[in-house]
Tab-separated table of C-alpha atoms in Angstrom:
chain	number	residue	atom	x	y	z
A	1	UNK	CA	-86.019	-19.132	-180.815
A	2	UNK	CA	-89.869	-19.090	-180.606
A	3	UNK	CA	-92.157	-22.015	-179.846
A	4	UNK	CA	-94.839	-23.776	-181.883
A	5	UNK	CA	-97.440	-26.061	-180.333
A	6	UNK	CA	-100.961	-27.330	-180.863
A	7	UNK	CA	-103.635	-30.012	-180.831
A	8	UNK	CA	-105.482	-31.363	-183.884
A	9	UNK	CA	-108.528	-33.610	-183.711
A	10	UNK	CA	-112.260	-33.909	-183.439
A	11	UNK	CA	-113.517	-31.530	-180.752
A	12	UNK	CA	-109.942	-30.526	-179.874
A	13	UNK	CA	-111.425	-27.455	-178.220
A	14	UNK	CA	-112.429	-29.651	-175.282
A	15	UNK	CA	-108.721	-30.157	-174.539
A	16	UNK	CA	-108.065	-26.477	-173.911
A	17	UNK	CA	-106.521	-27.218	-170.486
A	18	UNK	CA	-103.965	-29.535	-172.100
A	19	UNK	CA	-103.273	-26.879	-174.702
A	20	UNK	CA	-102.602	-24.225	-172.072
A	21	UNK	CA	-100.383	-26.645	-170.162
A	22	UNK	CA	-98.335	-27.235	-173.312
A	23	UNK	CA	-97.899	-23.513	-173.774
A	24	UNK	CA	-96.722	-23.066	-170.204
A	25	UNK	CA	-94.056	-25.717	-170.747
A	26	UNK	CA	-92.422	-23.783	-173.616
A	27	UNK	CA	-93.056	-20.209	-172.471
A	28	UNK	CA	-89.276	-19.735	-172.130
A	29	UNK	CA	-88.940	-19.999	-175.914
A	30	UNK	CA	-90.900	-16.807	-176.540
A	31	UNK	CA	-91.207	-14.176	-173.812
A	32	UNK	CA	-92.269	-11.334	-176.137
A	33	UNK	CA	-95.752	-12.498	-177.134
A	34	UNK	CA	-98.059	-15.456	-176.608
A	35	UNK	CA	-100.649	-16.065	-179.320
A	36	UNK	CA	-103.447	-18.611	-179.697
A	37	UNK	CA	-105.937	-19.711	-182.331
A	38	UNK	CA	-108.861	-21.787	-181.068
A	39	UNK	CA	-111.401	-23.629	-183.215
A	40	UNK	CA	-113.372	-26.818	-182.722
A	41	UNK	CA	-110.789	-29.075	-184.399
A	42	UNK	CA	-107.568	-27.100	-184.009
A	43	UNK	CA	-105.783	-25.397	-181.139
A	44	UNK	CA	-102.705	-23.586	-182.459
A	45	UNK	CA	-100.276	-21.659	-180.277
A	46	UNK	CA	-97.119	-19.622	-180.602
A	47	UNK	CA	-94.499	-18.226	-178.221
A	48	UNK	CA	-92.628	-15.360	-179.852
A	49	UNK	CA	-89.070	-14.196	-179.402
A	50	UNK	CA	-88.672	-11.015	-181.472
A	51	UNK	CA	-85.244	-10.724	-183.097
A	52	UNK	CA	-85.243	-9.221	-186.615
A	53	UNK	CA	-88.854	-8.077	-186.875
A	54	UNK	CA	-90.135	-6.247	-183.793
A	55	UNK	CA	-93.511	-5.248	-185.249
A	56	UNK	CA	-96.691	-6.345	-183.489
A	57	UNK	CA	-98.081	-7.090	-186.960
A	58	UNK	CA	-95.886	-10.185	-186.968
A	59	UNK	CA	-97.379	-11.664	-183.803
A	60	UNK	CA	-98.481	-15.230	-184.379
A	61	UNK	CA	-100.432	-17.284	-185.252
A	62	UNK	CA	-100.811	-15.082	-188.327
A	63	UNK	CA	-103.339	-15.380	-191.167
A	64	UNK	CA	-102.732	-14.875	-194.863
A	65	UNK	CA	-104.218	-11.772	-196.495
A	66	UNK	CA	-107.142	-13.877	-197.763
A	67	UNK	CA	-107.665	-15.189	-194.202
A	68	UNK	CA	-107.834	-18.739	-195.588
A	69	UNK	CA	-104.449	-19.854	-194.245
A	70	UNK	CA	-102.921	-19.675	-190.785
A	71	UNK	CA	-99.358	-20.253	-189.621
A	72	UNK	CA	-97.345	-20.682	-186.430
A	73	UNK	CA	-93.671	-20.474	-187.331
A	74	UNK	CA	-90.340	-20.936	-185.574
A	75	UNK	CA	-87.197	-19.966	-187.455
A	76	UNK	CA	-85.815	-17.503	-189.950
A	77	UNK	CA	-86.190	-17.161	-193.716
A	78	UNK	CA	-82.833	-15.815	-194.884
A	79	UNK	CA	-83.957	-14.785	-198.374
A	80	UNK	CA	-87.198	-13.105	-197.316
A	81	UNK	CA	-86.155	-9.749	-198.817
A	82	UNK	CA	-85.873	-11.384	-202.242
A	83	UNK	CA	-89.255	-13.045	-201.760
A	84	UNK	CA	-90.828	-9.717	-200.785
A	85	UNK	CA	-89.934	-8.433	-204.247
A	86	UNK	CA	-91.251	-11.578	-205.913
A	87	UNK	CA	-94.578	-11.232	-204.096
A	88	UNK	CA	-94.788	-7.483	-204.671
A	89	UNK	CA	-95.181	-6.776	-200.959
A	90	UNK	CA	-94.194	-3.703	-199.001
A	91	UNK	CA	-91.487	-4.117	-196.373
A	92	UNK	CA	-92.589	-6.755	-193.866
A	93	UNK	CA	-91.259	-9.608	-191.740
A	94	UNK	CA	-90.333	-13.123	-192.816
A	95	UNK	CA	-93.429	-14.681	-191.218
A	96	UNK	CA	-95.713	-12.637	-193.466
A	97	UNK	CA	-93.569	-13.547	-196.463
A	98	UNK	CA	-93.743	-17.233	-195.557
A	99	UNK	CA	-97.514	-17.425	-195.268
A	100	UNK	CA	-97.978	-15.497	-198.530
A	101	UNK	CA	-95.512	-17.746	-200.368
A	102	UNK	CA	-97.466	-20.769	-199.162
A	103	UNK	CA	-100.775	-19.179	-200.104
A	104	UNK	CA	-99.541	-18.460	-203.628
A	105	UNK	CA	-97.544	-21.617	-204.372
A	106	UNK	CA	-98.844	-24.055	-201.760
A	107	UNK	CA	-96.215	-26.582	-200.654
A	108	UNK	CA	-94.232	-26.148	-203.853
A	109	UNK	CA	-93.304	-22.766	-202.391
A	110	UNK	CA	-91.102	-24.562	-199.857
A	111	UNK	CA	-88.424	-24.985	-202.527
A	112	UNK	CA	-88.100	-21.183	-202.672
A	113	UNK	CA	-87.158	-20.912	-198.997
A	114	UNK	CA	-83.621	-20.522	-197.737
A	115	UNK	CA	-83.533	-20.749	-193.987
A	116	UNK	CA	-84.161	-22.751	-190.855
A	117	UNK	CA	-87.739	-23.397	-189.831
A	118	UNK	CA	-90.400	-25.589	-188.320
A	119	UNK	CA	-94.035	-24.570	-188.591
A	120	UNK	CA	-97.696	-25.554	-188.598
A	121	UNK	CA	-99.647	-24.355	-191.649
A	122	UNK	CA	-103.445	-24.624	-191.543
A	123	UNK	CA	-105.946	-24.436	-194.390
A	124	UNK	CA	-109.183	-23.180	-192.842
A	125	UNK	CA	-111.174	-23.986	-195.982
A	126	UNK	CA	-110.188	-27.667	-196.219
A	127	UNK	CA	-109.546	-28.199	-192.510
A	128	UNK	CA	-106.129	-29.749	-193.134
A	129	UNK	CA	-102.934	-28.859	-191.272
A	130	UNK	CA	-99.335	-29.338	-192.378
A	131	UNK	CA	-96.362	-29.750	-190.059
A	132	UNK	CA	-93.164	-28.793	-191.896
A	133	UNK	CA	-89.462	-28.911	-191.025
A	134	UNK	CA	-86.448	-27.402	-192.803
A	135	UNK	CA	-84.053	-29.374	-195.001
A	136	UNK	CA	-81.428	-29.984	-192.336
A	137	UNK	CA	-83.686	-30.233	-189.297
A	138	UNK	CA	-82.143	-27.201	-187.615
A	139	UNK	CA	-85.439	-26.284	-185.971
A	140	UNK	CA	-87.138	-29.083	-183.994
A	141	UNK	CA	-90.724	-30.304	-184.124
A	142	UNK	CA	-92.155	-33.284	-182.226
A	143	UNK	CA	-95.543	-34.981	-182.243
A	144	UNK	CA	-97.622	-37.485	-180.275
A	145	UNK	CA	-100.792	-39.289	-181.383
A	146	UNK	CA	-103.077	-40.000	-178.436
A	147	UNK	CA	-106.815	-40.409	-177.890
A	148	UNK	CA	-107.587	-39.716	-181.556
A	149	UNK	CA	-105.788	-36.381	-181.350
A	150	UNK	CA	-102.395	-35.308	-182.609
A	151	UNK	CA	-100.304	-33.116	-180.313
A	152	UNK	CA	-97.222	-31.265	-181.569
A	153	UNK	CA	-94.604	-29.006	-180.046
A	154	UNK	CA	-91.166	-27.468	-180.544
A	155	UNK	CA	-89.988	-29.450	-177.516
A	156	UNK	CA	-90.653	-32.915	-176.110
A	157	UNK	CA	-91.421	-31.677	-172.595
A	158	UNK	CA	-95.019	-30.551	-173.299
A	159	UNK	CA	-95.772	-33.933	-174.885
A	160	UNK	CA	-94.503	-35.758	-171.826
A	161	UNK	CA	-97.076	-33.836	-169.806
A	162	UNK	CA	-99.808	-35.027	-172.178
A	163	UNK	CA	-98.747	-38.644	-172.617
A	164	UNK	CA	-100.781	-41.133	-170.572
A	165	UNK	CA	-97.778	-43.486	-170.309
A	166	UNK	CA	-94.130	-42.477	-170.525
A	167	UNK	CA	-91.898	-45.381	-171.470
A	168	UNK	CA	-88.337	-45.350	-172.804
A	169	UNK	CA	-87.619	-46.229	-176.418
A	170	UNK	CA	-84.856	-48.721	-175.617
A	171	UNK	CA	-83.543	-49.150	-179.157
A	172	UNK	CA	-82.871	-45.406	-179.489
A	173	UNK	CA	-81.184	-45.271	-176.086
A	174	UNK	CA	-79.044	-48.263	-177.103
A	175	UNK	CA	-78.016	-46.572	-180.374
A	176	UNK	CA	-77.052	-43.414	-178.533
A	177	UNK	CA	-75.042	-45.054	-175.750
A	178	UNK	CA	-73.252	-47.540	-177.991
A	179	UNK	CA	-72.784	-45.668	-181.270
A	180	UNK	CA	-73.418	-41.987	-180.343
A	181	UNK	CA	-76.227	-41.997	-182.886
A	182	UNK	CA	-78.968	-39.402	-182.479
A	183	UNK	CA	-81.598	-38.051	-184.863
A	184	UNK	CA	-80.925	-40.968	-187.237
A	185	UNK	CA	-84.603	-41.913	-187.171
A	186	UNK	CA	-87.926	-40.233	-186.454
A	187	UNK	CA	-88.099	-41.989	-183.078
A	188	UNK	CA	-87.062	-40.261	-179.850
A	189	UNK	CA	-85.975	-41.516	-176.415
A	190	UNK	CA	-89.686	-41.885	-175.549
A	191	UNK	CA	-92.142	-44.353	-177.054
A	192	UNK	CA	-94.971	-42.836	-179.114
A	193	UNK	CA	-93.243	-39.442	-179.317
A	194	UNK	CA	-91.723	-38.808	-182.743
A	195	UNK	CA	-89.741	-36.060	-184.352
A	196	UNK	CA	-90.648	-34.694	-187.759
A	197	UNK	CA	-87.742	-35.679	-189.973
A	198	UNK	CA	-85.600	-33.029	-191.706
A	199	UNK	CA	-86.935	-31.846	-195.046
A	200	UNK	CA	-90.318	-33.488	-194.544
A	201	UNK	CA	-93.926	-32.633	-193.812
A	202	UNK	CA	-97.014	-34.305	-192.405
A	203	UNK	CA	-100.495	-33.651	-193.743
A	204	UNK	CA	-103.098	-34.039	-191.000
A	205	UNK	CA	-106.868	-33.954	-191.342
A	206	UNK	CA	-109.210	-32.228	-188.924
A	207	UNK	CA	-109.746	-35.503	-187.053
A	208	UNK	CA	-106.059	-35.738	-186.197
A	209	UNK	CA	-105.249	-38.478	-188.730
A	210	UNK	CA	-101.923	-38.367	-190.566
A	211	UNK	CA	-102.875	-38.522	-194.231
A	212	UNK	CA	-99.463	-38.160	-195.791
A	213	UNK	CA	-95.749	-38.094	-194.997
A	214	UNK	CA	-93.548	-36.528	-197.629
A	215	UNK	CA	-89.979	-35.409	-198.259
A	216	UNK	CA	-90.745	-31.924	-199.508
A	217	UNK	CA	-87.264	-31.181	-200.885
A	218	UNK	CA	-88.227	-33.504	-203.778
A	219	UNK	CA	-90.873	-31.021	-204.894
């Protein structure tokens, strides 16, 4: 299962207590390892559940070989063995394959992936972070913009702990109760908390601003 969570924004490091609280709320998603990356403008966490790859080398967040890129990933890349050959790597896990594919091809590399995934991909050089979700939205990813910071998590519960006001999104509740509609929009049952839509990504600057929303399967 695994869990992805983090905070992006100016002086995000000052919100370390909120970050730790978020991690506690999704600790059940990854009992095998808890990893953190802390910088002034990004707090990035990961809760790992080891299934296919049991190596400690695949603990996350994990950096690319160049150390420029960083990823926290929830999911499985089904064709990672094929991609290992394409990259000329020795046997390794799908997380390593994913970060190297993104380093080599950038976001155009997403079209090479066959799998289910949601992840945060950070460019240390440019300071930008991408939140990405698989084509069919099998793996969840939610976000909240508050106090000039963007919070994200694999579950809504950590964001409810962060939100200064929790109010219902009545239109979404209405759609669900009357038409059994769910996940038909990026809105959730809670105002100001959104889900990343299937097959899309957000580009976020180091100040927590959303610069771009894009359907990546068009790449």
